[in-house]
mmCIF file of C-alpha atoms in Angstrom:
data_model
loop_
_atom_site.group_PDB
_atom_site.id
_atom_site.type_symbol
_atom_site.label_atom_id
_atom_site.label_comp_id
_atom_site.label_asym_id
_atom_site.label_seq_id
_atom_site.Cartn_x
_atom_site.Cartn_y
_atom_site.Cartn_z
ATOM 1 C CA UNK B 15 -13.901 -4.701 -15.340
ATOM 2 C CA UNK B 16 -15.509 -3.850 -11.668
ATOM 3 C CA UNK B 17 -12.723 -3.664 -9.164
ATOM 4 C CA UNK B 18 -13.577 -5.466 -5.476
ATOM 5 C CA UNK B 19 -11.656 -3.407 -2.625
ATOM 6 C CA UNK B 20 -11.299 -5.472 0.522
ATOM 7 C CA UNK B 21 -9.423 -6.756 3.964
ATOM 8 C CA UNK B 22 -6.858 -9.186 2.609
ATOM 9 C CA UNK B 23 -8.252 -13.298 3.509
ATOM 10 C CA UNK B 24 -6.540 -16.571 3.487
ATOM 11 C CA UNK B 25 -7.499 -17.265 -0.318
ATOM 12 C CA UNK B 26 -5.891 -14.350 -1.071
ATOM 13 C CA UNK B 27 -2.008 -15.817 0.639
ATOM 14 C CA UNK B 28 -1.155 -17.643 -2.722
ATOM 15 C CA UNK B 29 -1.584 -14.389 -5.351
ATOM 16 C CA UNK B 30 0.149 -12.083 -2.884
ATOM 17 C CA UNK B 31 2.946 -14.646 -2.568
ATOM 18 C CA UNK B 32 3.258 -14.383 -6.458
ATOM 19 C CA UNK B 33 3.321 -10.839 -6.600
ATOM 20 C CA UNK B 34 5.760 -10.257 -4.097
ATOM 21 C CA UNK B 35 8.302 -13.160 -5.744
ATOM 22 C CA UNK B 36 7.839 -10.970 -9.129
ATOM 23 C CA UNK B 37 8.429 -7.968 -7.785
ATOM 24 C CA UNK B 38 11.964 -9.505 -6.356
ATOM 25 C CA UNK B 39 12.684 -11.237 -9.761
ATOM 26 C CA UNK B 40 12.353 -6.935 -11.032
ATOM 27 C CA UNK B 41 14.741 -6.265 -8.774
ATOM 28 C CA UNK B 42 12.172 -3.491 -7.129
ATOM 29 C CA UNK B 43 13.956 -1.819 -4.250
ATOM 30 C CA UNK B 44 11.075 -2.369 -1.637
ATOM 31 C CA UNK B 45 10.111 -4.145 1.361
ATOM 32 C CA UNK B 46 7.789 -6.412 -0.161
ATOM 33 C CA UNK B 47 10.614 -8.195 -2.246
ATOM 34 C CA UNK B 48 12.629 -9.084 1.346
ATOM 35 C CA UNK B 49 9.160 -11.425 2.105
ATOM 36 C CA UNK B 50 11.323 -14.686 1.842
ATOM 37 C CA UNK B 51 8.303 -16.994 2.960
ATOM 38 C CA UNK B 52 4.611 -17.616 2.103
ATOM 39 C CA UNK B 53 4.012 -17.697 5.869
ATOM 40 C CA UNK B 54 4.965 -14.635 5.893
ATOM 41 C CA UNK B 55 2.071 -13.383 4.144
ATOM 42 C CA UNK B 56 0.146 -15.532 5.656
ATOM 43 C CA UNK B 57 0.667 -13.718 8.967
ATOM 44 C CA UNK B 58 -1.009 -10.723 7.119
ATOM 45 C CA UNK B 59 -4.165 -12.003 7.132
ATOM 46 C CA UNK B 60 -6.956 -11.146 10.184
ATOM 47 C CA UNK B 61 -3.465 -9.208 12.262
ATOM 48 C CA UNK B 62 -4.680 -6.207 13.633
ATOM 49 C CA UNK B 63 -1.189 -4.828 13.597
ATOM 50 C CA UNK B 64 -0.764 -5.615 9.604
ATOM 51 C CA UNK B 65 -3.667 -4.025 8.491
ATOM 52 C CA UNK B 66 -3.761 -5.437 5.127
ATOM 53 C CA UNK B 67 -5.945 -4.627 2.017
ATOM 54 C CA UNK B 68 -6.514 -5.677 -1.658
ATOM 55 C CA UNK B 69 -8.197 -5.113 -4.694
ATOM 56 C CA UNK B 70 -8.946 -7.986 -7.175
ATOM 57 C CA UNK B 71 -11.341 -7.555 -10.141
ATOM 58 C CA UNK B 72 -15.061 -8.815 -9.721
ATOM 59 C CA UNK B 73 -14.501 -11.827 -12.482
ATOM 60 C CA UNK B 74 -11.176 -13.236 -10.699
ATOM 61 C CA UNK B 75 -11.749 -12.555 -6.984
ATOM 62 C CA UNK B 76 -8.483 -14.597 -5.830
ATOM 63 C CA UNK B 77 -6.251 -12.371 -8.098
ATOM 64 C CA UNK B 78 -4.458 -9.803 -6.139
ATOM 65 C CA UNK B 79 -4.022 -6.411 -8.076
ATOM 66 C CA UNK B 80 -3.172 -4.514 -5.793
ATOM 67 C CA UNK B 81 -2.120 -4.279 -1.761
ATOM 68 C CA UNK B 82 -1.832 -1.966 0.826
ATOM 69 C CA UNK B 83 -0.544 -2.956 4.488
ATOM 70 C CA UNK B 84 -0.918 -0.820 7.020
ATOM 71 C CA UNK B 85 1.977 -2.180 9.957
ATOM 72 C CA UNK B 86 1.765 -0.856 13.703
ATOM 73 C CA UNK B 87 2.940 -1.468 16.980
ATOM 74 C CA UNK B 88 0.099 -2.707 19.061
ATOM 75 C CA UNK B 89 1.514 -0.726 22.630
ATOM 76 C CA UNK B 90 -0.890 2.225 23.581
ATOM 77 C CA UNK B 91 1.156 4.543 22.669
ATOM 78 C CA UNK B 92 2.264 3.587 19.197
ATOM 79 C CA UNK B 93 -1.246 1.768 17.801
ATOM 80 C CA UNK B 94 -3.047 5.054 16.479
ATOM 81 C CA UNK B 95 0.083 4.911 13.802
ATOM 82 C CA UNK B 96 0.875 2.953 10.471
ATOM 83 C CA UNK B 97 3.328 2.510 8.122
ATOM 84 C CA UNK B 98 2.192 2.018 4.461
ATOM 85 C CA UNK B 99 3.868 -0.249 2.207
ATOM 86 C CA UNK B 100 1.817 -0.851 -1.434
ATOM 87 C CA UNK B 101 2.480 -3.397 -4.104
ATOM 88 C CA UNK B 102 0.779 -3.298 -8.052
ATOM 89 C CA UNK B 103 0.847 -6.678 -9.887
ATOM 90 C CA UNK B 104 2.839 -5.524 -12.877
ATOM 91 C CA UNK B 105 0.104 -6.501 -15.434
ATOM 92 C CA UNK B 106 -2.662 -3.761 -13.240
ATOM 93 C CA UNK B 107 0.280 -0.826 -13.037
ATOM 94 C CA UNK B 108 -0.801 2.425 -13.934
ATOM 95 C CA UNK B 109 -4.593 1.761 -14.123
ATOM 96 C CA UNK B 110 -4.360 4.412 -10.528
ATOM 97 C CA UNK B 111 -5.502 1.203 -8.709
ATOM 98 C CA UNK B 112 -2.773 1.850 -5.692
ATOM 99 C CA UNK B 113 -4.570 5.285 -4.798
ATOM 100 C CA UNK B 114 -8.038 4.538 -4.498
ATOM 101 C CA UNK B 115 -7.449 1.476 -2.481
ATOM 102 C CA UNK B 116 -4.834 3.577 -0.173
ATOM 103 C CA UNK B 117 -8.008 5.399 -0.093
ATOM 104 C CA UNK B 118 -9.957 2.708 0.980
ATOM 105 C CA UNK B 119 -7.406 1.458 3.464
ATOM 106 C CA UNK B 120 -7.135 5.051 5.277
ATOM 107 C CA UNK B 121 -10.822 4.702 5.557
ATOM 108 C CA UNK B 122 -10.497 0.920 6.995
ATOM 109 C CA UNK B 123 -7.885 2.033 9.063
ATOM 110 C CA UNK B 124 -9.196 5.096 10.653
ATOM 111 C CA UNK B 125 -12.413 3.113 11.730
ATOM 112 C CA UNK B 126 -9.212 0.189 13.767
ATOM 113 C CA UNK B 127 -8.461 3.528 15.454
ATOM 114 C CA UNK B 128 -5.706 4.917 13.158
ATOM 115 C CA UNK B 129 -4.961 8.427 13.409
ATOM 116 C CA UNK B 130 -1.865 8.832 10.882
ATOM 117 C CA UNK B 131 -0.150 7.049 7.862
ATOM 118 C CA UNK B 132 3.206 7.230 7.646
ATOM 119 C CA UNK B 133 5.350 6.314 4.159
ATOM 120 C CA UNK B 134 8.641 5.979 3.686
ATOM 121 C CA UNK B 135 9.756 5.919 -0.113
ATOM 122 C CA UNK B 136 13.405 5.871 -1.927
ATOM 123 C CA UNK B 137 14.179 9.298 -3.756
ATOM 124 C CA UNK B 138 14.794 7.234 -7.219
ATOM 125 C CA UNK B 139 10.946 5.991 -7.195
ATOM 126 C CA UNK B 140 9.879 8.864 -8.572
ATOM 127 C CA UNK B 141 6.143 7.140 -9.858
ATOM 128 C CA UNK B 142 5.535 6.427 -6.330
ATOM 129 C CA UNK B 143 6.080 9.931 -5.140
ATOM 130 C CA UNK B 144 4.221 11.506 -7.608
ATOM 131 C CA UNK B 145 1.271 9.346 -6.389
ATOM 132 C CA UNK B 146 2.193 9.659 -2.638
ATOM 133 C CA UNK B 147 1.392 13.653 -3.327
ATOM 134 C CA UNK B 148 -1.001 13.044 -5.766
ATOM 135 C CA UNK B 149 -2.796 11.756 -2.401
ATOM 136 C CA UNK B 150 -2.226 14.257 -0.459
ATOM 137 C CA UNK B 151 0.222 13.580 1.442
ATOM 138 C CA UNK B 152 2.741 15.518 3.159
ATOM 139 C CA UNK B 153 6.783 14.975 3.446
ATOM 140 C CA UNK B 154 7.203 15.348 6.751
ATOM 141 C CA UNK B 155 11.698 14.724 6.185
ATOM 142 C CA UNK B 156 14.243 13.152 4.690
ATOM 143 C CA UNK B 157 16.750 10.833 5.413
ATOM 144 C CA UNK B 158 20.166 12.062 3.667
ATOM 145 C CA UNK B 159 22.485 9.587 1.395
ATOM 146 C CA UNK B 160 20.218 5.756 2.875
ATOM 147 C CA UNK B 161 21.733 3.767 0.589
ATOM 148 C CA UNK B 162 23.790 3.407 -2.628
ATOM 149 C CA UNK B 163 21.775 2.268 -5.220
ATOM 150 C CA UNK B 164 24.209 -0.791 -6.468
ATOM 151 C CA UNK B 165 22.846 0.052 -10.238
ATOM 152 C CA UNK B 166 23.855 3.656 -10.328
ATOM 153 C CA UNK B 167 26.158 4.222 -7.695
ATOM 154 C CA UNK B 168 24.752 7.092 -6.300
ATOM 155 C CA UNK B 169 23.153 7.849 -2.696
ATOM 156 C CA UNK B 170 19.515 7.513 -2.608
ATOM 157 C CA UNK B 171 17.339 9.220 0.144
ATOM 158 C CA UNK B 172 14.360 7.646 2.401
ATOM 159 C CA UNK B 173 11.534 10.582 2.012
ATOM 160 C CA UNK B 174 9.074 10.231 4.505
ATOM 161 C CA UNK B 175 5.905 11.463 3.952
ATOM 162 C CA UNK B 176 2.795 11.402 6.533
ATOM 163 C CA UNK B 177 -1.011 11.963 6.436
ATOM 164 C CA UNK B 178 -3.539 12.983 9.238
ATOM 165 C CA UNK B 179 -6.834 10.980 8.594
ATOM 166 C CA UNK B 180 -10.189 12.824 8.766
ATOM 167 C CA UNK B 181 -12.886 10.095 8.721
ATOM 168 C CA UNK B 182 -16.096 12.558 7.374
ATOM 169 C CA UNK B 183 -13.927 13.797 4.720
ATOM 170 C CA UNK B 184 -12.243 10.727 3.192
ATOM 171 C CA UNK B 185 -15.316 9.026 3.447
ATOM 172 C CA UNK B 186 -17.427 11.400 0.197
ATOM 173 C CA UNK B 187 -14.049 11.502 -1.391
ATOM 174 C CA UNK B 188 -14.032 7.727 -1.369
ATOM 175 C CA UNK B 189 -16.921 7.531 -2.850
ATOM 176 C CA UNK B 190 -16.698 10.233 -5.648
ATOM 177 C CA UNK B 191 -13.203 8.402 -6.740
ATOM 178 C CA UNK B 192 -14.584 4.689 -6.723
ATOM 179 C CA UNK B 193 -18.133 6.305 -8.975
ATOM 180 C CA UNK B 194 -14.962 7.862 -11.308
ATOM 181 C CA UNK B 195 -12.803 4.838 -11.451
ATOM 182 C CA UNK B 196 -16.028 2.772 -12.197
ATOM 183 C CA UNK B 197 -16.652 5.000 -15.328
ATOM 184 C CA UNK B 198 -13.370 5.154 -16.140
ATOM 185 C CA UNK B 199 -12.859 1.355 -16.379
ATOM 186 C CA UNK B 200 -16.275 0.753 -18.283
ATOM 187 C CA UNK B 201 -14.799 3.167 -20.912
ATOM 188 C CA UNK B 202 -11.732 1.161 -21.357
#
């Protein structure tokens, strides 16, 4: 299967809208299950201050797999910053699709002028934080006892994590991960 990585369009609005109402019906503690519209999403698409991203496979084009959106504030002195929120269609988790396109999104994003990523992730997702450092990323602090988690009844933290984009770098590194994935997936 070749994997397409790409700025999120219109056609896209309908499979992002599905994932996001499955990952509420998991009862996945995120921000994409509090999307409570399909207009929502829709306001993704061509906003420079959601910088949004997919990747769909080559033989469905129209199937999300994967997202990353990149949010900012669009005042001069906030716009070199995002936020990253990602989201894995539950039948394309754990392929490692969610760190080459953050790869590819840093890379989008740097050339809309963005300096740093910023991510913000619960203490109990531990598969996401293990893949925010496999990425290099670095936790920059942690906000003590955020929330109960209504499950468990214990405090959960918000870890933030950040990352300082170097176009010239990324850019080879890019490259050598999508050649790898690409072998990877022709194996399977």
């Amino acid at each position: 299967m070749s994997i397409i990585f790409r700025r999120m369009s219109m056609e896209d609005v309908e499979s992002v809208w599905c994932m996001f109402k499955e990952i509420k019906e998991e009862k996945i503690d995120m921000s994409f299950a509090e999307i409570s519209s399909i207009e929502e999403v829709t306001s993704y698409v061509d906003n420079p201050s959601e910088l949004t991203y997919v990747a769909v496979s080559e033989e469905d084009p129209h199937t999300v797999l994967c997202l990353i959106k990149g949010k900012r504030e669009m005042t001069e002195e906030k716009k070199h910053a995002v936020f990253l929120s990602a989201a894995t269609a539950r039948n394309a988790r754990g392929r490692g699709l969610v760190s080459i396109l953050t790869d590819y999104a840093l890379n989008e994003m740097e050339h809309e002028g963005i300096t740093i990523a910023r991510i913000y992730v619960y203490s109990n997702n531990i598969s996401s934080i293990k893949a925010i450092q496999k990425m290099d990323f670095t936790h920059a602090g942690t906000v003590l006892m955020h929330h109960k988690d209504r499950a468990t009844g214990e405090f959960v933290d918000d870890l933030i994590f950040h990352k300082i984009l170097n176009l010239k770098a990324r850019h080879s590194n890019f490259r050598l991960e999508c050649l790898a994935f690409s072998v990877a997936l022709m194996q399977c």
